[in-house]
Amino acid sequence: MEARELHPEVAGLFARGRRRSVRVAIEQEYVVAAVDGGVVPIEEVRRAVAGSAAAPYVSFEPGGQLELSLPPSREPVHDLRVLTADLETRLAGISLRPIPVDPRPDVPLQLTSPRYLAMQRHFDRIGPAGRRMMRRTASTQICVDWWPGQAGIEQWRVLNLAGPYLAARFNRSDRLATWLEVDPARTAFDDRLLHGDPVASYTAFAAGATVFVDGPAGHLSTLFPPVRPRGTYLEVRFLDALPPEDVERAIAVLQDLMYDDVRRRDVLRRLPAGLWSAAAAGDLDQEVAA
């Protein structure tokens, strides 16, 4: 897809907020399994949680992973615990596991819309990592407010630079290695998004990815960078699915980086780029990461 078609859509993704709000939201994914380890059909889970307090926030990933996408909150981890408990009371005989990789080797594709079928076909041309990512991985995604002005540019940079260290600190699986293998042209687990103007570099990134859905907006939705621009907020996508106590610690670190000008600028002066492969291989110094 041509950069000139993509640029207006990308500019909207980088619009940023008009004020310095400091909200946090969580998107928590769970591996879903029957007590005996069997696959649970998505429709069965939908019926079980219908009418619950959590139901408005529930969606699903291609392999049947459940995602709980919560709105911004002053106590996001408390809300996560409460709504997860609400779901668990309704899912008798079904477990929700905050684990980054489903141990079952053969998980079917449950979402078979044209988008997901096209995505699977595309990833299959590259290797097995795409199916593994779509069907068997789960993450904790943390959304943070994106500020106007120079501070917002710093926020974008610091999340991309600190990402490998945060992954090394919190992740505990090979899920990140899977992401690095899926399709480098659309995942950008490197430093390509840190060169020059952010809108221009992201547009070039999008233009370099294979198109398998219609329209610029649709194409942009098939990109999976470690930090995704979402207009007025940034979505941190590189963390494994974490238990609540680790979610709380990760949020504290991200708030420190995003909302403290002095700390953010200090970190920006210190961190090099291009360390995603080292993080995935477990080669980053854990003391430095901490």
Short mmCIF file of the C-alpha atoms (twelve columns), coordinates in Angstrom:
data_MODEL
# 
_entry.id   MODEL 
# 
loop_
_atom_site.group_PDB 
_atom_site.id 
_atom_site.type_symbol 
_atom_site.label_atom_id 
_atom_site.label_alt_id 
_atom_site.label_comp_id 
_atom_site.label_asym_id 
_atom_site.label_seq_id 
_atom_site.Cartn_x 
_atom_site.Cartn_y 
_atom_site.Cartn_z 
_atom_site.pdbx_PDB_model_num 
ATOM 1   C CA . MET A 1   0.000   0.000   0.000  1 
ATOM 2   C CA . GLU A 2   1.334   3.438   -0.934 1 
ATOM 3   C CA . ALA A 3   2.634   5.744   1.798  1 
ATOM 4   C CA . ARG A 4   0.484   8.613   0.499  1 
ATOM 5   C CA . GLU A 5   -2.665  6.542   1.136  1 
ATOM 6   C CA . LEU A 6   -1.533  5.604   4.630  1 
ATOM 7   C CA . HIS A 7   -0.183  8.925   5.857  1 
ATOM 8   C CA . PRO A 8   -3.528  10.587  6.821  1 
ATOM 9   C CA . GLU A 9   -4.610  7.511   8.798  1 
ATOM 10  C CA . VAL A 10  -1.233  7.272   10.518 1 
ATOM 11  C CA . ALA A 11  -1.330  10.964  11.410 1 
ATOM 12  C CA . GLY A 12  -4.623  10.294  13.211 1 
ATOM 13  C CA . LEU A 13  -2.994  7.508   15.204 1 
ATOM 14  C CA . PHE A 14  -0.371  10.017  16.365 1 
ATOM 15  C CA . ALA A 15  -2.816  12.849  17.183 1 
ATOM 16  C CA . ARG A 16  -2.167  12.593  20.969 1 
ATOM 17  C CA . GLY A 17  -4.217  14.087  23.776 1 
ATOM 18  C CA . ARG A 18  -4.792  17.768  24.506 1 
ATOM 19  C CA . ARG A 19  -3.866  17.629  28.176 1 
ATOM 20  C CA . ARG A 20  -1.639  15.766  30.602 1 
ATOM 21  C CA . SER A 21  -4.006  13.170  31.998 1 
ATOM 22  C CA . VAL A 22  -2.479  10.192  33.813 1 
ATOM 23  C CA . ARG A 23  -4.941  7.350   33.308 1 
ATOM 24  C CA . VAL A 24  -4.178  3.637   32.969 1 
ATOM 25  C CA . ALA A 25  -6.257  0.871   31.397 1 
ATOM 26  C CA . ILE A 26  -5.654  -2.871  31.182 1 
ATOM 27  C CA . GLU A 27  -6.387  -5.392  28.436 1 
ATOM 28  C CA . GLN A 28  -5.835  -8.803  30.007 1 
ATOM 29  C CA . GLU A 29  -5.832  -11.993 27.949 1 
ATOM 30  C CA . TYR A 30  -6.444  -15.470 29.368 1 
ATOM 31  C CA . VAL A 31  -5.891  -18.937 27.966 1 
ATOM 32  C CA . VAL A 32  -9.243  -20.730 28.212 1 
ATOM 33  C CA . ALA A 33  -9.420  -24.476 28.852 1 
ATOM 34  C CA . ALA A 34  -11.813 -27.085 30.140 1 
ATOM 35  C CA . VAL A 35  -10.870 -28.782 33.408 1 
ATOM 36  C CA . ASP A 36  -9.734  -31.818 31.431 1 
ATOM 37  C CA . GLY A 37  -7.580  -29.574 29.218 1 
ATOM 38  C CA . GLY A 38  -9.937  -29.630 26.259 1 
ATOM 39  C CA . VAL A 39  -10.729 -26.708 23.967 1 
ATOM 40  C CA . VAL A 40  -13.815 -24.696 24.936 1 
ATOM 41  C CA . PRO A 41  -15.890 -23.233 22.071 1 
ATOM 42  C CA . ILE A 42  -16.106 -19.447 22.188 1 
ATOM 43  C CA . GLU A 43  -19.926 -19.545 22.024 1 
ATOM 44  C CA . GLU A 44  -20.012 -21.654 25.171 1 
ATOM 45  C CA . VAL A 45  -17.953 -19.042 27.029 1 
ATOM 46  C CA . ARG A 46  -20.136 -16.230 25.677 1 
ATOM 47  C CA . ARG A 47  -23.276 -17.912 26.963 1 
ATOM 48  C CA . ALA A 48  -21.720 -18.542 30.360 1 
ATOM 49  C CA . VAL A 49  -20.673 -14.905 30.919 1 
ATOM 50  C CA . ALA A 50  -23.755 -13.228 29.392 1 
ATOM 51  C CA . GLY A 51  -25.309 -10.794 31.831 1 
ATOM 52  C CA . SER A 52  -22.265 -10.639 34.103 1 
ATOM 53  C CA . ALA A 53  -20.626 -7.360  35.158 1 
ATOM 54  C CA . ALA A 54  -17.621 -8.328  33.046 1 
ATOM 55  C CA . ALA A 55  -19.590 -9.202  29.886 1 
ATOM 56  C CA . PRO A 56  -19.381 -5.728  28.251 1 
ATOM 57  C CA . TYR A 57  -15.581 -5.922  28.380 1 
ATOM 58  C CA . VAL A 58  -15.132 -9.466  27.031 1 
ATOM 59  C CA . SER A 59  -13.828 -10.294 23.563 1 
ATOM 60  C CA . PHE A 60  -11.877 -13.183 22.066 1 
ATOM 61  C CA . GLU A 61  -8.645  -13.902 20.232 1 
ATOM 62  C CA . PRO A 62  -8.400  -16.331 17.296 1 
ATOM 63  C CA . GLY A 63  -7.570  -19.421 19.352 1 
ATOM 64  C CA . GLY A 64  -10.357 -18.792 21.858 1 
ATOM 65  C CA . GLN A 65  -8.276  -16.762 24.319 1 
ATOM 66  C CA . LEU A 66  -10.532 -14.468 26.332 1 
ATOM 67  C CA . GLU A 67  -9.631  -10.771 26.504 1 
ATOM 68  C CA . LEU A 68  -10.928 -8.535  29.270 1 
ATOM 69  C CA . SER A 69  -10.557 -4.925  28.041 1 
ATOM 70  C CA . LEU A 70  -11.185 -2.551  30.928 1 
ATOM 71  C CA . PRO A 71  -11.736 1.210   30.730 1 
ATOM 72  C CA . PRO A 72  -9.308  3.647   32.403 1 
ATOM 73  C CA . SER A 73  -9.476  3.515   36.177 1 
ATOM 74  C CA . ARG A 74  -7.730  4.846   39.286 1 
ATOM 75  C CA . GLU A 75  -7.448  1.251   40.527 1 
ATOM 76  C CA . PRO A 76  -7.097  -0.827  37.361 1 
ATOM 77  C CA . VAL A 77  -5.676  -3.928  39.053 1 
ATOM 78  C CA . HIS A 78  -8.475  -3.941  41.643 1 
ATOM 79  C CA . ASP A 79  -11.021 -3.769  38.811 1 
ATOM 80  C CA . LEU A 80  -9.203  -6.560  36.990 1 
ATOM 81  C CA . ARG A 81  -9.349  -8.820  40.046 1 
ATOM 82  C CA . VAL A 82  -13.039 -8.121  40.692 1 
ATOM 83  C CA . LEU A 83  -14.202 -8.698  37.125 1 
ATOM 84  C CA . THR A 84  -12.016 -11.757 36.649 1 
ATOM 85  C CA . ALA A 85  -13.512 -13.247 39.821 1 
ATOM 86  C CA . ASP A 86  -16.982 -12.465 38.434 1 
ATOM 87  C CA . LEU A 87  -16.139 -14.382 35.260 1 
ATOM 88  C CA . GLU A 88  -14.699 -17.332 37.134 1 
ATOM 89  C CA . THR A 89  -17.863 -17.787 39.190 1 
ATOM 90  C CA . ARG A 90  -19.824 -18.203 35.952 1 
ATOM 91  C CA . LEU A 91  -17.386 -20.498 34.155 1 
ATOM 92  C CA . ALA A 92  -17.914 -23.744 36.052 1 
ATOM 93  C CA . GLY A 93  -15.617 -26.364 34.622 1 
ATOM 94  C CA . ILE A 94  -13.699 -23.785 32.577 1 
ATOM 95  C CA . SER A 95  -10.414 -22.207 33.654 1 
ATOM 96  C CA . LEU A 96  -9.055  -18.753 32.827 1 
ATOM 97  C CA . ARG A 97  -5.281  -18.876 32.977 1 
ATOM 98  C CA . PRO A 98  -3.101  -15.710 32.812 1 
ATOM 99  C CA . ILE A 99  -0.264  -17.554 31.099 1 
ATOM 100 C CA . PRO A 100 1.676   -16.288 28.069 1 
ATOM 101 C CA . VAL A 101 1.735   -19.521 26.036 1 
ATOM 102 C CA . ASP A 102 -0.913  -22.237 25.894 1 
ATOM 103 C CA . PRO A 103 0.895   -25.548 26.562 1 
ATOM 104 C CA . ARG A 104 -1.501  -27.448 24.298 1 
ATOM 105 C CA . PRO A 105 0.302   -27.999 20.970 1 
ATOM 106 C CA . ASP A 106 -2.812  -28.211 18.794 1 
ATOM 107 C CA . VAL A 107 -5.290  -25.373 19.336 1 
ATOM 108 C CA . PRO A 108 -7.795  -24.808 16.497 1 
ATOM 109 C CA . LEU A 109 -8.568  -21.463 14.901 1 
ATOM 110 C CA . GLN A 110 -11.936 -20.470 16.376 1 
ATOM 111 C CA . LEU A 111 -12.387 -17.044 14.793 1 
ATOM 112 C CA . THR A 112 -12.741 -17.723 11.076 1 
ATOM 113 C CA . SER A 113 -13.687 -14.316 9.684  1 
ATOM 114 C CA . PRO A 114 -12.143 -13.382 6.315  1 
ATOM 115 C CA . ARG A 115 -9.664  -11.163 8.218  1 
ATOM 116 C CA . TYR A 116 -8.311  -13.969 10.365 1 
ATOM 117 C CA . LEU A 117 -8.252  -16.513 7.536  1 
ATOM 118 C CA . ALA A 118 -6.295  -14.052 5.399  1 
ATOM 119 C CA . MET A 119 -3.941  -13.353 8.301  1 
ATOM 120 C CA . GLN A 120 -3.307  -17.051 8.830  1 
ATOM 121 C CA . ARG A 121 -2.626  -17.621 5.138  1 
ATOM 122 C CA . HIS A 122 -0.152  -14.758 5.152  1 
ATOM 123 C CA . PHE A 123 1.684   -15.962 8.256  1 
ATOM 124 C CA . ASP A 124 1.762   -19.550 6.962  1 
ATOM 125 C CA . ARG A 125 3.882   -18.365 4.021  1 
ATOM 126 C CA . ILE A 126 6.541   -17.237 6.519  1 
ATOM 127 C CA . GLY A 127 6.581   -20.105 9.026  1 
ATOM 128 C CA . PRO A 128 4.815   -21.694 12.011 1 
ATOM 129 C CA . ALA A 129 5.183   -18.735 14.389 1 
ATOM 130 C CA . GLY A 130 2.070   -16.995 13.042 1 
ATOM 131 C CA . ARG A 131 -0.260  -19.836 13.964 1 
ATOM 132 C CA . ARG A 132 1.410   -20.145 17.349 1 
ATOM 133 C CA . MET A 133 0.953   -16.431 17.997 1 
ATOM 134 C CA . MET A 134 -2.672  -16.323 16.862 1 
ATOM 135 C CA . ARG A 135 -3.881  -19.448 18.635 1 
ATOM 136 C CA . ARG A 136 -1.664  -20.026 21.662 1 
ATOM 137 C CA . THR A 137 -0.269  -16.761 23.068 1 
ATOM 138 C CA . ALA A 138 -1.744  -14.334 25.600 1 
ATOM 139 C CA . SER A 139 -0.570  -10.960 26.864 1 
ATOM 140 C CA . THR A 140 -1.208  -8.178  29.329 1 
ATOM 141 C CA . GLN A 141 -1.597  -4.941  27.372 1 
ATOM 142 C CA . ILE A 142 -1.374  -1.706  29.350 1 
ATOM 143 C CA . CYS A 143 -2.731  1.535   27.904 1 
ATOM 144 C CA . VAL A 144 -1.353  4.897   29.047 1 
ATOM 145 C CA . ASP A 145 -2.299  8.477   28.225 1 
ATOM 146 C CA . TRP A 146 -0.337  10.171  25.457 1 
ATOM 147 C CA . TRP A 147 0.574   13.815  26.062 1 
ATOM 148 C CA . PRO A 148 0.802   16.727  23.611 1 
ATOM 149 C CA . GLY A 149 4.006   18.521  22.672 1 
ATOM 150 C CA . GLN A 150 7.569   17.356  23.167 1 
ATOM 151 C CA . ALA A 151 6.599   15.266  26.191 1 
ATOM 152 C CA . GLY A 152 4.470   13.068  23.913 1 
ATOM 153 C CA . ILE A 153 7.376   12.483  21.537 1 
ATOM 154 C CA . GLU A 154 9.475   11.503  24.566 1 
ATOM 155 C CA . GLN A 155 6.764   9.099   25.745 1 
ATOM 156 C CA . TRP A 156 6.711   7.340   22.379 1 
ATOM 157 C CA . ARG A 157 10.489  7.023   22.368 1 
ATOM 158 C CA . VAL A 158 10.887  5.896   25.957 1 
ATOM 159 C CA . LEU A 159 8.355   3.078   25.650 1 
ATOM 160 C CA . ASN A 160 10.027  1.768   22.510 1 
ATOM 161 C CA . LEU A 161 13.511  2.049   24.024 1 
ATOM 162 C CA . ALA A 162 12.598  0.639   27.437 1 
ATOM 163 C CA . GLY A 163 10.485  -2.168  25.981 1 
ATOM 164 C CA . PRO A 164 13.265  -4.799  25.782 1 
ATOM 165 C CA . TYR A 165 14.277  -4.117  29.377 1 
ATOM 166 C CA . LEU A 166 10.704  -4.290  30.636 1 
ATOM 167 C CA . ALA A 167 10.167  -7.525  28.724 1 
ATOM 168 C CA . ALA A 168 13.324  -8.941  30.281 1 
ATOM 169 C CA . ARG A 169 12.129  -7.844  33.714 1 
ATOM 170 C CA . PHE A 170 8.542   -9.135  33.575 1 
ATOM 171 C CA . ASN A 171 8.236   -11.777 30.846 1 
ATOM 172 C CA . ARG A 172 8.815   -15.428 31.683 1 
ATOM 173 C CA . SER A 173 8.265   -17.342 28.441 1 
ATOM 174 C CA . ASP A 174 9.301   -17.604 24.788 1 
ATOM 175 C CA . ARG A 175 6.268   -15.609 23.656 1 
ATOM 176 C CA . LEU A 176 8.451   -12.625 22.683 1 
ATOM 177 C CA . ALA A 177 10.615  -14.878 20.509 1 
ATOM 178 C CA . THR A 178 7.440   -15.986 18.717 1 
ATOM 179 C CA . TRP A 179 6.570   -12.365 17.949 1 
ATOM 180 C CA . LEU A 180 10.036  -11.747 16.520 1 
ATOM 181 C CA . GLU A 181 9.524   -14.684 14.114 1 
ATOM 182 C CA . VAL A 182 5.945   -13.931 12.997 1 
ATOM 183 C CA . ASP A 183 6.571   -11.287 10.313 1 
ATOM 184 C CA . PRO A 184 9.307   -8.691  10.968 1 
ATOM 185 C CA . ALA A 185 7.842   -6.429  8.273  1 
ATOM 186 C CA . ARG A 186 4.684   -5.865  10.353 1 
ATOM 187 C CA . THR A 187 5.937   -6.268  13.950 1 
ATOM 188 C CA . ALA A 188 8.887   -3.813  14.067 1 
ATOM 189 C CA . PHE A 189 10.654  -5.372  17.046 1 
ATOM 190 C CA . ASP A 190 13.754  -3.310  16.213 1 
ATOM 191 C CA . ASP A 191 14.570  0.404   16.171 1 
ATOM 192 C CA . ARG A 192 12.975  1.380   12.841 1 
ATOM 193 C CA . LEU A 193 10.190  3.381   14.545 1 
ATOM 194 C CA . LEU A 194 12.718  5.566   16.366 1 
ATOM 195 C CA . HIS A 195 14.293  7.183   13.301 1 
ATOM 196 C CA . GLY A 196 13.196  10.699  12.371 1 
ATOM 197 C CA . ASP A 197 9.622   11.982  12.517 1 
ATOM 198 C CA . PRO A 198 7.372   9.362   14.195 1 
ATOM 199 C CA . VAL A 199 4.512   9.752   11.702 1 
ATOM 200 C CA . ALA A 200 6.859   9.408   8.727  1 
ATOM 201 C CA . SER A 201 8.671   6.392   10.180 1 
ATOM 202 C CA . TYR A 202 5.407   4.635   11.086 1 
ATOM 203 C CA . THR A 203 3.998   5.351   7.620  1 
ATOM 204 C CA . ALA A 204 7.106   3.812   6.037  1 
ATOM 205 C CA . PHE A 205 6.745   0.809   8.340  1 
ATOM 206 C CA . ALA A 206 3.099   0.352   7.314  1 
ATOM 207 C CA . ALA A 207 3.883   0.774   3.621  1 
ATOM 208 C CA . GLY A 208 6.472   -2.014  3.863  1 
ATOM 209 C CA . ALA A 209 4.048   -4.618  5.250  1 
ATOM 210 C CA . THR A 210 2.163   -7.033  2.996  1 
ATOM 211 C CA . VAL A 211 -1.492  -6.054  2.525  1 
ATOM 212 C CA . PHE A 212 -4.130  -8.756  3.051  1 
ATOM 213 C CA . VAL A 213 -7.202  -6.704  4.063  1 
ATOM 214 C CA . ASP A 214 -9.003  -3.793  2.406  1 
ATOM 215 C CA . GLY A 215 -8.339  -0.105  3.002  1 
ATOM 216 C CA . PRO A 216 -5.675  1.898   4.873  1 
ATOM 217 C CA . ALA A 217 -7.421  1.654   8.261  1 
ATOM 218 C CA . GLY A 218 -7.863  -2.089  7.876  1 
ATOM 219 C CA . HIS A 219 -4.226  -2.532  6.890  1 
ATOM 220 C CA . LEU A 220 -2.994  -0.507  9.879  1 
ATOM 221 C CA . SER A 221 -5.017  -2.754  12.190 1 
ATOM 222 C CA . THR A 222 -2.930  -5.734  11.000 1 
ATOM 223 C CA . LEU A 223 0.341   -4.204  12.233 1 
ATOM 224 C CA . PHE A 224 1.624   -5.450  15.581 1 
ATOM 225 C CA . PRO A 225 4.446   -3.234  16.863 1 
ATOM 226 C CA . PRO A 226 5.586   -3.539  20.506 1 
ATOM 227 C CA . VAL A 227 3.974   -0.156  21.220 1 
ATOM 228 C CA . ARG A 228 0.852   0.687   19.217 1 
ATOM 229 C CA . PRO A 229 -0.215  4.320   18.667 1 
ATOM 230 C CA . ARG A 230 -3.922  4.741   19.400 1 
ATOM 231 C CA . GLY A 231 -4.582  8.467   18.925 1 
ATOM 232 C CA . THR A 232 -4.868  9.745   22.491 1 
ATOM 233 C CA . TYR A 233 -3.120  6.833   24.203 1 
ATOM 234 C CA . LEU A 234 -0.337  4.301   23.721 1 
ATOM 235 C CA . GLU A 235 -0.887  0.557   23.968 1 
ATOM 236 C CA . VAL A 236 2.012   -1.421  25.443 1 
ATOM 237 C CA . ARG A 237 1.882   -4.836  23.767 1 
ATOM 238 C CA . PHE A 238 5.183   -6.564  24.581 1 
ATOM 239 C CA . LEU A 239 4.331   -8.018  28.000 1 
ATOM 240 C CA . ASP A 240 3.424   -11.646 28.618 1 
ATOM 241 C CA . ALA A 241 0.081   -12.370 30.243 1 
ATOM 242 C CA . LEU A 242 0.920   -11.548 33.868 1 
ATOM 243 C CA . PRO A 243 -0.636  -12.406 37.227 1 
ATOM 244 C CA . PRO A 244 -2.247  -9.415  39.011 1 
ATOM 245 C CA . GLU A 245 0.710   -8.719  41.331 1 
ATOM 246 C CA . ASP A 246 3.055   -8.417  38.329 1 
ATOM 247 C CA . VAL A 247 0.509   -6.295  36.437 1 
ATOM 248 C CA . GLU A 248 0.555   -3.889  39.374 1 
ATOM 249 C CA . ARG A 249 4.350   -3.679  39.346 1 
ATOM 250 C CA . ALA A 250 4.467   -3.196  35.574 1 
ATOM 251 C CA . ILE A 251 1.928   -0.362  35.786 1 
ATOM 252 C CA . ALA A 252 4.015   1.367   38.451 1 
ATOM 253 C CA . VAL A 253 7.097   1.273   36.212 1 
ATOM 254 C CA . LEU A 254 5.169   2.505   33.173 1 
ATOM 255 C CA . GLN A 255 3.607   5.370   35.129 1 
ATOM 256 C CA . ASP A 256 7.079   6.370   36.277 1 
ATOM 257 C CA . LEU A 257 8.393   6.405   32.714 1 
ATOM 258 C CA . MET A 258 5.376   8.072   31.147 1 
ATOM 259 C CA . TYR A 259 4.217   10.623  33.684 1 
ATOM 260 C CA . ASP A 260 7.428   11.790  35.395 1 
ATOM 261 C CA . ASP A 261 9.289   14.276  33.166 1 
ATOM 262 C CA . VAL A 262 12.584  14.030  35.033 1 
ATOM 263 C CA . ARG A 263 12.620  10.238  35.153 1 
ATOM 264 C CA . ARG A 264 11.565  9.879   31.513 1 
ATOM 265 C CA . ARG A 265 14.319  12.186  30.237 1 
ATOM 266 C CA . ASP A 266 16.917  10.492  32.398 1 
ATOM 267 C CA . VAL A 267 15.971  7.098   30.950 1 
ATOM 268 C CA . LEU A 268 16.022  8.468   27.394 1 
ATOM 269 C CA . ARG A 269 19.621  9.621   27.888 1 
ATOM 270 C CA . ARG A 270 20.699  6.179   29.067 1 
ATOM 271 C CA . LEU A 271 19.025  3.553   26.890 1 
ATOM 272 C CA . PRO A 272 20.363  2.269   23.549 1 
ATOM 273 C CA . ALA A 273 18.095  0.974   20.796 1 
ATOM 274 C CA . GLY A 274 17.824  -2.374  19.025 1 
ATOM 275 C CA . LEU A 275 17.820  -4.823  21.946 1 
ATOM 276 C CA . TRP A 276 14.642  -6.808  21.253 1 
ATOM 277 C CA . SER A 277 16.506  -9.902  20.049 1 
ATOM 278 C CA . ALA A 278 18.656  -9.891  23.184 1 
ATOM 279 C CA . ALA A 279 15.534  -9.631  25.345 1 
ATOM 280 C CA . ALA A 280 13.856  -12.513 23.519 1 
ATOM 281 C CA . ALA A 281 16.975  -14.669 23.884 1 
ATOM 282 C CA . GLY A 282 17.308  -13.897 27.610 1 
ATOM 283 C CA . ASP A 283 20.618  -12.104 27.088 1 
ATOM 284 C CA . LEU A 284 19.765  -8.756  28.717 1 
ATOM 285 C CA . ASP A 285 21.323  -8.262  32.141 1 
ATOM 286 C CA . GLN A 286 18.528  -8.810  34.678 1 
ATOM 287 C CA . GLU A 287 19.981  -6.300  37.140 1 
ATOM 288 C CA . VAL A 288 20.015  -3.602  34.467 1 
ATOM 289 C CA . ALA A 289 16.489  -4.547  33.402 1 
ATOM 290 C CA . ALA A 290 15.257  -4.275  37.002 1 
# 
